Tab-separated table of C-alpha atoms and ligand atoms in Angstrom:
chain	number	residue	atom	x	y	z
F	9	MET	CA	11.975	-22.805	96.143
F	10	SER	CA	13.961	-22.381	92.944
F	11	HIS	CA	16.925	-24.661	92.387
F	12	ASP	CA	19.631	-22.023	91.959
F	13	VAL	CA	23.063	-23.145	90.812
F	14	PHE	CA	26.316	-21.228	91.220
F	15	LYS	CA	29.958	-21.782	90.489
F	16	ALA	CA	32.847	-21.114	92.833
F	17	ASP	CA	36.629	-21.449	92.855
F	18	SER	CA	38.751	-23.739	95.035
F	19	LYS	CA	38.534	-21.320	97.975
F	20	LEU	CA	34.874	-22.209	98.474
F	21	PRO	CA	35.335	-24.712	101.363
F	22	ASP	CA	37.191	-22.105	103.447
F	23	ARG	CA	34.663	-19.399	102.651
F	24	LEU	CA	31.776	-21.686	103.568
F	25	LEU	CA	33.410	-22.680	106.850
F	26	VAL	CA	33.978	-19.043	107.802
F	27	ALA	CA	30.389	-18.088	106.919
F	28	LEU	CA	28.913	-20.996	108.877
F	29	ARG	CA	31.061	-20.350	111.946
F	30	GLU	CA	30.153	-16.675	111.849
F	31	GLN	CA	26.512	-17.766	112.006
F	32	GLY	CA	27.257	-19.770	115.150
F	33	TYR	CA	27.490	-23.272	113.684
F	34	THR	CA	29.949	-25.862	114.934
F	35	THR	CA	31.352	-27.194	111.675
F	36	ILE	CA	31.845	-30.962	111.456
F	37	GLY	CA	33.500	-32.661	108.504
F	38	PRO	CA	35.799	-35.404	107.284
F	39	THR	CA	39.423	-35.337	108.375
F	40	ALA	CA	42.322	-37.820	108.181
F	41	ARG	CA	43.347	-39.360	111.501
F	42	ASP	CA	44.884	-42.672	112.555
F	43	GLY	CA	44.988	-43.920	108.967
F	44	ALA	CA	41.310	-43.342	108.237
F	45	ILE	CA	38.883	-40.612	107.237
F	46	VAL	CA	36.920	-39.793	110.389
F	47	LEU	CA	34.472	-37.045	111.326
F	48	ASP	CA	35.433	-34.239	113.676
F	49	GLU	CA	35.146	-30.511	114.174
F	50	ILE	CA	36.897	-28.708	111.343
F	51	HIS	CA	37.894	-25.058	111.152
F	52	ALA	CA	39.466	-24.657	107.709
F	53	SER	CA	39.988	-26.569	104.464
F	54	ALA	CA	43.420	-27.642	105.771
F	55	ASP	CA	41.518	-29.904	108.186
F	56	LEU	CA	39.797	-31.697	105.279
F	57	PRO	CA	41.443	-34.791	103.712
F	58	VAL	CA	42.955	-32.841	100.790
F	59	GLY	CA	44.764	-35.063	98.258
F	60	LEU	CA	43.694	-38.342	99.900
F	61	ARG	CA	41.649	-41.282	98.722
F	62	GLU	CA	40.686	-44.575	100.273
F	63	ASP	CA	41.520	-48.021	98.989
F	64	GLN	CA	38.553	-50.128	100.077
F	65	GLU	CA	37.572	-53.740	99.543
F	66	ALA	CA	35.860	-56.386	101.626
F	67	GLY	CA	37.729	-56.449	104.945
F	68	HIS	CA	40.288	-53.922	103.676
F	69	TYR	CA	40.798	-50.148	104.114
F	70	ARG	CA	43.877	-48.000	103.499
F	71	LEU	CA	44.429	-44.285	102.952
F	72	GLN	CA	46.395	-43.368	99.827
F	73	ALA	CA	47.698	-40.162	98.293
F	74	ARG	CA	45.844	-38.911	95.237
F	75	ARG	CA	47.538	-37.381	92.222
F	76	ASP	CA	45.512	-34.211	92.619
F	77	GLU	CA	44.463	-31.785	95.334
F	78	ALA	CA	40.844	-32.904	95.551
F	79	VAL	CA	39.308	-31.729	98.802
F	80	PHE	CA	36.573	-34.352	98.785
F	81	GLY	CA	38.423	-37.097	96.884
F	82	HIS	CA	37.501	-39.778	99.403
F	83	THR	CA	34.230	-41.721	99.705
F	84	VAL	CA	33.112	-42.845	103.182
F	85	GLY	CA	35.153	-43.780	106.239
F	86	PRO	CA	34.166	-45.912	109.219
F	87	GLN	CA	32.153	-43.197	110.958
F	88	SER	CA	28.826	-41.760	109.915
F	89	TRP	CA	26.876	-38.656	110.894
F	90	LYS	CA	24.564	-40.618	113.166
F	91	ARG	CA	27.156	-40.312	115.924
F	92	TYR	CA	26.264	-36.612	116.269
F	93	LEU	CA	22.463	-36.990	116.305
F	94	PHE	CA	22.278	-40.406	117.991
F	95	PRO	CA	25.534	-40.446	120.023
F	96	PRO	CA	27.191	-43.758	120.980
F	97	ASN	CA	26.813	-42.788	124.671
F	98	HIS	CA	24.074	-40.401	125.695
F	99	ARG	CA	22.886	-39.522	129.205
F	100	LEU	CA	19.095	-39.604	129.360
F	101	TRP	CA	18.688	-38.303	132.907
F	102	ALA	CA	20.319	-38.105	136.333
F	103	ALA	CA	18.758	-38.612	139.780
F	104	LYS	CA	19.842	-37.261	143.162
F	105	ARG	CA	18.828	-38.587	146.578
F	106	SER	CA	16.801	-35.969	148.371
F	107	GLY	CA	15.671	-36.776	151.926
F	108	GLY	CA	13.629	-39.962	151.824
F	109	SER	CA	12.979	-39.604	148.107
F	110	PHE	CA	14.909	-38.658	144.979
F	111	GLU	CA	14.848	-35.878	142.470
F	112	ILE	CA	15.112	-36.533	138.740
F	113	LYS	CA	17.043	-34.074	136.638
F	114	PRO	CA	16.096	-34.463	132.983
F	115	GLN	CA	18.865	-34.107	130.442
F	116	HIS	CA	18.956	-30.630	128.914
F	117	GLU	CA	18.923	-30.987	125.179
F	118	ALA	CA	21.851	-29.550	123.298
F	119	ASP	CA	21.201	-26.020	122.109
F	120	HIS	CA	24.149	-25.738	119.735
F	121	ARG	CA	23.859	-25.822	115.968
F	122	LEU	CA	25.823	-28.279	113.882
F	123	ALA	CA	26.848	-27.871	110.260
F	124	PHE	CA	27.692	-31.146	108.531
F	125	ILE	CA	30.189	-30.549	105.718
F	126	GLY	CA	30.734	-33.263	103.128
F	127	VAL	CA	27.663	-35.449	103.624
F	128	ARG	CA	27.656	-37.965	100.781
F	129	PRO	CA	24.325	-38.575	98.986
F	130	CYS	CA	24.048	-42.095	100.484
F	131	GLU	CA	24.656	-40.563	103.923
F	132	LEU	CA	21.942	-37.986	103.311
F	133	ALA	CA	19.606	-40.878	102.502
F	134	ALA	CA	20.729	-42.540	105.762
F	135	LEU	CA	19.881	-39.390	107.742
F	136	GLU	CA	16.434	-39.395	106.160
F	137	ILE	CA	15.997	-43.043	107.155
F	138	GLN	CA	17.036	-42.302	110.739
F	139	ASP	CA	14.572	-39.382	110.738
F	140	ARG	CA	11.789	-41.961	110.342
F	141	VAL	CA	13.132	-43.871	113.351
F	142	PHE	CA	13.847	-40.992	115.764
F	143	PHE	CA	11.689	-38.268	114.387
F	144	GLY	CA	8.513	-40.099	113.305
F	145	GLU	CA	5.034	-38.852	114.074
F	146	GLU	CA	4.455	-41.133	117.069
F	147	HIS	CA	7.797	-41.250	118.845
F	148	VAL	CA	10.212	-38.345	118.811
F	149	ASP	CA	13.679	-38.540	120.321
F	150	PRO	CA	14.129	-34.999	121.738
F	151	HIS	CA	17.940	-34.953	121.438
F	152	TYR	CA	17.858	-36.149	117.833
F	153	ALA	CA	14.995	-33.807	116.911
F	154	ALA	CA	16.665	-30.745	118.461
F	155	LEU	CA	19.971	-31.216	116.654
F	156	ARG	CA	18.562	-32.514	113.370
F	157	THR	CA	16.115	-29.620	112.945
F	158	ARG	CA	18.903	-27.088	113.343
F	159	ALA	CA	21.605	-28.946	111.399
F	160	PHE	CA	22.926	-27.277	108.262
F	161	ILE	CA	23.698	-29.906	105.633
F	162	VAL	CA	26.353	-29.428	102.971
F	163	THR	CA	26.204	-32.461	100.693
F	164	VAL	CA	29.084	-33.292	98.386
F	165	ASN	CA	28.101	-35.299	95.320
F	166	CYS	CA	30.447	-38.168	94.516
F	167	ALA	CA	32.849	-37.976	91.594
F	168	GLU	CA	34.294	-41.441	92.280
F	169	ALA	CA	32.958	-44.577	93.930
F	170	ALA	CA	34.788	-47.098	96.076
F	171	PRO	CA	34.589	-50.698	94.828
F	172	THR	CA	32.427	-51.371	97.893
F	173	CYS	CA	29.806	-48.725	97.002
F	174	PHE	CA	26.442	-49.824	95.600
F	175	CYS	CA	24.306	-46.701	96.075
F	176	GLY	CA	23.546	-46.760	92.329
F	177	SER	CA	21.368	-49.842	92.734
F	178	MET	CA	19.797	-48.621	96.002
F	179	GLY	CA	18.698	-45.321	94.416
F	180	THR	CA	20.548	-43.273	97.054
F	181	GLY	CA	23.451	-41.827	95.065
F	182	PRO	CA	25.918	-40.878	93.764
F	183	ARG	CA	24.098	-37.535	93.424
F	184	ALA	CA	21.609	-35.896	95.766
F	185	GLU	CA	18.640	-34.057	94.297
F	186	ASP	CA	17.156	-32.704	97.557
F	187	GLY	CA	17.283	-32.904	101.355
F	188	TYR	CA	20.295	-30.608	101.734
F	189	ASP	CA	20.891	-26.918	102.366
F	190	LEU	CA	23.734	-26.766	99.855
F	191	ALA	CA	25.095	-29.415	97.489
F	192	LEU	CA	28.619	-29.196	96.080
F	193	THR	CA	30.096	-30.936	93.074
F	194	GLU	CA	33.883	-30.723	92.967
F	195	ILE	CA	35.267	-30.343	89.432
F	196	LEU	CA	38.950	-31.057	88.788
F	197	GLY	CA	41.086	-31.408	85.688
F	198	ARG	CA	43.288	-29.593	83.174
F	199	GLY	CA	44.296	-26.924	85.654
F	200	ARG	CA	40.688	-26.468	86.732
F	201	HIS	CA	39.609	-26.778	90.366
F	202	GLU	CA	36.159	-25.442	91.059
F	203	PHE	CA	32.803	-26.250	92.591
F	204	LEU	CA	29.251	-26.279	91.395
F	205	VAL	CA	26.968	-25.156	94.234
F	206	GLU	CA	23.275	-26.065	94.269
F	207	VAL	CA	20.891	-24.413	96.699
F	208	GLY	CA	18.399	-26.694	98.446
F	209	SER	CA	16.823	-24.481	101.138
F	210	GLU	CA	16.163	-20.885	102.158
F	211	ARG	CA	18.850	-21.343	104.810
F	212	GLY	CA	21.326	-22.344	102.097
F	213	ALA	CA	20.305	-19.420	99.889
F	214	THR	CA	20.779	-16.953	102.751
F	215	LEU	CA	24.245	-18.273	103.536
F	216	LEU	CA	25.299	-18.023	99.889
F	217	GLU	CA	24.159	-14.409	99.556
F	218	ALA	CA	27.143	-13.268	101.580
F	219	LEU	CA	29.545	-15.200	99.307
F	220	GLU	CA	28.374	-13.423	96.143
F	221	LEU	CA	28.951	-16.383	93.812
F	222	LYS	CA	28.370	-16.252	90.058
F	223	PRO	CA	25.425	-18.215	88.634
F	224	ALA	CA	26.378	-21.359	86.730
F	225	GLY	CA	24.926	-22.156	83.321
F	226	LYS	CA	22.345	-24.902	82.771
F	227	ASP	CA	24.969	-26.908	80.905
F	228	ALA	CA	27.098	-27.264	84.042
F	229	LEU	CA	24.230	-28.874	85.936
F	230	GLU	CA	23.397	-31.161	83.026
F	231	ALA	CA	27.047	-32.226	82.798
F	232	ALA	CA	27.112	-33.008	86.540
F	233	ARG	CA	23.920	-35.083	86.248
F	234	LYS	CA	25.318	-36.977	83.255
F	235	LYS	CA	28.560	-37.774	85.091
F	236	ALA	CA	26.640	-39.002	88.135
F	237	ALA	CA	24.527	-41.297	85.947
F	238	GLU	CA	27.702	-42.716	84.374
F	239	LEU	CA	29.231	-43.256	87.811
F	240	ALA	CA	26.090	-45.050	89.042
F	241	GLY	CA	26.229	-47.314	85.987
F	242	SER	CA	29.911	-48.109	86.529
F	243	MET	CA	29.522	-49.487	90.080
F	244	THR	CA	30.465	-53.136	90.093
F	245	ARG	CA	28.603	-54.095	93.278
F	246	ARG	CA	24.844	-53.945	93.175
F	247	VAL	CA	21.756	-55.260	94.903
F	248	GLU	CA	18.702	-56.303	92.928
F	249	THR	CA	15.974	-54.808	95.116
F	250	ASP	CA	12.891	-55.908	93.120
F	251	GLY	CA	11.155	-58.656	95.084
F	252	LEU	CA	14.097	-58.889	97.508
F	253	ALA	CA	12.054	-58.629	100.719
F	254	GLU	CA	9.752	-61.444	99.593
F	255	ALA	CA	12.723	-63.540	98.496
F	256	LEU	CA	14.424	-63.188	101.877
F	257	MET	CA	11.316	-63.994	103.855
F	258	ALA	CA	10.704	-67.036	101.661
F	259	ASN	CA	14.164	-68.365	102.502
F	260	LEU	CA	14.375	-68.082	106.267
F	261	GLU	CA	15.442	-71.719	106.619
F	262	HIS	CA	17.873	-71.823	103.711
F	263	PRO	CA	21.203	-73.567	104.495
F	264	HIS	CA	23.119	-70.516	103.248
F	265	TRP	CA	22.437	-68.708	106.552
F	266	ALA	CA	24.421	-71.389	108.387
F	267	LYS	CA	27.270	-71.118	105.872
F	268	THR	CA	27.587	-67.377	106.492
F	269	ALA	CA	27.346	-67.926	110.249
F	270	GLU	CA	30.463	-70.144	110.062
F	271	ARG	CA	32.419	-67.061	108.922
F	272	CYS	CA	30.677	-64.372	110.981
F	273	LEU	CA	32.403	-63.510	114.274
F	274	ALA	CA	29.373	-61.651	115.683
F	275	CYS	CA	31.785	-58.770	116.311
F	276	ALA	CA	29.044	-56.185	115.555
F	277	ASN	CA	31.388	-54.077	113.379
F	278	CYS	CA	28.844	-54.004	110.563
F	279	THR	CA	26.182	-52.466	112.793
F	280	MET	CA	28.544	-49.958	114.418
F	281	VAL	CA	29.659	-48.551	111.058
F	282	CYS	CA	26.211	-48.678	109.454
F	283	PRO	CA	24.722	-45.174	109.119
F	284	THR	CA	21.161	-46.420	109.666
F	285	CYS	CA	21.482	-49.053	112.449
F	286	PHE	CA	19.852	-47.754	115.605
F	287	CYS	CA	19.868	-50.524	118.245
F	288	SER	CA	20.629	-49.259	121.724
F	289	THR	CA	20.596	-50.431	125.298
F	290	VAL	CA	20.011	-48.563	128.545
F	291	GLU	CA	22.387	-48.701	131.478
F	292	ASP	CA	21.979	-47.282	134.996
F	293	VAL	CA	25.145	-46.073	136.687
F	294	ALA	CA	25.151	-45.254	140.422
F	295	ASP	CA	27.952	-43.795	142.524
F	296	LEU	CA	29.209	-45.703	145.571
F	297	SER	CA	27.279	-43.573	148.040
F	298	GLY	CA	24.026	-44.320	146.246
F	299	ASP	CA	23.204	-40.600	146.277
F	300	HIS	CA	23.571	-40.074	142.571
F	301	ASP	CA	22.385	-42.174	139.668
F	302	GLU	CA	22.468	-41.701	135.912
F	303	ARG	CA	20.712	-43.447	133.063
F	304	TRP	CA	22.678	-43.733	129.827
F	305	ARG	CA	21.676	-44.890	126.384
F	306	ARG	CA	24.484	-46.723	124.571
F	307	TRP	CA	24.760	-48.142	121.066
F	308	ASP	CA	24.054	-51.844	120.976
F	309	SER	CA	23.878	-54.378	118.174
F	310	CYS	CA	21.575	-57.192	117.110
F	311	PHE	CA	24.793	-59.252	116.834
F	312	ASN	CA	25.308	-59.077	120.613
F	313	SER	CA	23.711	-62.092	122.269
F	314	GLN	CA	22.476	-60.004	125.211
F	315	HIS	CA	20.552	-57.703	122.881
F	316	SER	CA	17.982	-60.402	122.138
F	317	TYR	CA	17.700	-61.565	125.744
F	318	VAL	CA	14.122	-61.211	126.919
F	319	HIS	CA	12.288	-62.640	129.926
F	320	GLY	CA	12.804	-66.384	129.786
F	321	GLY	CA	15.864	-66.501	127.540
F	322	ASN	CA	17.591	-65.424	124.373
F	323	MET	CA	15.402	-65.256	121.266
F	324	ARG	CA	18.390	-65.499	118.943
F	325	PRO	CA	20.934	-67.750	120.591
F	326	THR	CA	22.974	-68.551	117.447
F	327	ILE	CA	25.056	-66.369	115.122
F	328	ARG	CA	22.985	-67.789	112.272
F	329	SER	CA	19.814	-66.364	113.803
F	330	ARG	CA	21.443	-63.022	114.550
F	331	TYR	CA	22.944	-62.591	111.064
F	332	ARG	CA	19.573	-63.549	109.574
F	333	GLN	CA	17.832	-61.010	111.822
F	334	TRP	CA	20.203	-58.254	110.668
F	335	LEU	CA	19.907	-58.921	106.943
F	336	THR	CA	16.154	-59.557	106.895
F	337	HIS	CA	15.529	-56.472	109.029
F	338	LYS	CA	17.626	-54.276	106.732
F	339	PHE	CA	16.016	-55.438	103.504
F	340	ALA	CA	12.526	-56.608	104.546
F	341	GLY	CA	11.336	-55.785	108.094
F	342	TRP	CA	12.531	-52.193	107.791
F	343	ILE	CA	10.229	-51.671	104.802
F	344	ASP	CA	7.221	-52.832	106.874
F	345	GLN	CA	8.227	-50.624	109.821
F	346	PHE	CA	9.459	-47.470	108.151
F	347	GLY	CA	8.419	-47.691	104.492
F	348	THR	CA	12.030	-47.820	103.291
F	349	SER	CA	14.929	-50.223	103.062
F	350	GLY	CA	17.394	-49.916	105.943
F	351	CYS	CA	20.352	-49.966	103.559
F	352	VAL	CA	21.690	-47.079	101.477
F	353	GLY	CA	24.515	-48.965	99.775
F	354	CYS	CA	27.408	-47.144	101.463
F	355	GLY	CA	29.449	-50.361	101.627
F	356	ARG	CA	30.846	-49.721	105.117
F	357	CYS	CA	29.718	-53.098	106.470
F	358	ILE	CA	31.646	-54.788	103.632
F	359	THR	CA	34.864	-52.847	104.208
F	360	TRP	CA	34.870	-53.137	108.001
F	361	CYS	CA	33.853	-56.776	108.313
F	362	PRO	CA	36.966	-58.616	109.574
F	363	ALA	CA	35.693	-61.775	107.887
F	364	ALA	CA	35.140	-59.920	104.561
F	365	ILE	CA	31.469	-60.901	104.480
F	366	ASP	CA	29.849	-58.987	101.646
F	367	LEU	CA	26.104	-58.471	101.943
F	368	THR	CA	25.723	-58.013	98.189
F	369	GLU	CA	27.069	-61.564	97.724
F	370	GLU	CA	24.964	-62.899	100.589
F	371	LEU	CA	21.800	-61.397	99.146
F	372	ALA	CA	22.568	-62.736	95.681
F	373	ALA	CA	23.186	-66.214	97.109
F	374	LEU	CA	19.955	-66.189	99.104
F	375	ARG	CA	18.037	-64.789	96.202
F	376	GLY	CA	19.353	-67.410	93.835
F	377	ALA	CA	17.853	-69.952	96.208
F	378	VAL	CA	14.284	-68.766	95.641
F	379	THR	CA	12.287	-71.482	93.951
F	380	THR	CA	8.823	-69.906	93.949
E	15	SF4	S1	29.047	-59.844	109.426
E	15	SF4	FE1	31.217	-59.302	109.742
E	15	SF4	S2	31.198	-57.329	110.770
E	15	SF4	FE2	29.125	-58.195	110.987
E	15	SF4	S3	29.176	-59.270	112.957
E	15	SF4	FE3	29.713	-60.784	111.385
E	15	SF4	S4	31.977	-60.739	111.292
E	15	SF4	FE4	31.339	-58.877	112.400
E	16	SF4	S1	23.871	-52.304	105.564
E	16	SF4	FE1	26.013	-51.945	104.981
E	16	SF4	S2	25.930	-51.010	102.933
E	16	SF4	FE2	23.864	-50.882	103.830
E	16	SF4	S3	23.789	-48.835	104.798
E	16	SF4	FE3	24.450	-50.290	106.397
E	16	SF4	S4	26.700	-50.257	106.299
E	16	SF4	FE4	25.953	-49.296	104.432
């Protein structure tokens, strides 16, 4: 389909929310709560984090007021969209005692439609990575597939990067070229507050028809692309991906793993905030009468010692082995399994690590150790 581009004034977020809700979507977006930008159902632009930015560094996160009224002036908070498609707690089925046997009631998949407003380009890349995990050809997660197929995605290209961002070097941002229904670029300055709107799907085009927006000139799109390239080049954190998987696998016994393990608390924060991590465990819950039982899937983490417990013992009994598993899976094993890196450079694991462990530094240190 053609890549149509329109321009809109500052009322666009409200108009989009109304149009999506009229079409039956539950609209989810960023909102400020408890000192952080989190995701929740939003009804109007007043629910968005207008005039706020985040101050992020390794092990540090604060909300701050901006000097302007930017609607999407933040980057990424601790939560990611995976919580809606791959929920932290999800009932798989329930069973009821029936005579001398039992009856299984499968979980009915959600039939509602979600619209994700404000998906950053790195987060869009993360959704596409999780698609390969939950929505691959061989194994399809029915809950994920049902919601993901129907989800309406409004991406917002980044105008600023947090110091923790490194999407520029991962090739996942700060601008999205496809994979969305609509992509917005917020333009602010000299009394100007408007949006560039790019159409990425028939669904997006249909929604926009009702808004009757004016087409934008080619120059506006070129200017947005140029700004995004400048922003990518200005990011101070980066990961050198060429030959990284080989370098990591060649250094499995390097002493640096033990050094990092001395700092790592195995708290699992990095995996909880990561938009691509997908480890889970299964738990059976029975009532006291024994008449009713439920099976739940819950988020788990490769940092939890029980996660690597198999018949006969724990495969990864030390923090060193668990940190090494996480990093090598993200940047090496994931490529073998899914044909892509498991990292999109969102920087969340850096910000939310209580020990301020920065994977860009860890990778550089391990890479510097390669002697081959
Ligand atoms: S790297 Fe940081 S966030 Fe991850 S488990 Fe270790 S201490 Fe927790
Ligand atoms: S590993 Fe860290 S930087 Fe990479 S996607 Fe996960 S949270 Fe983001």
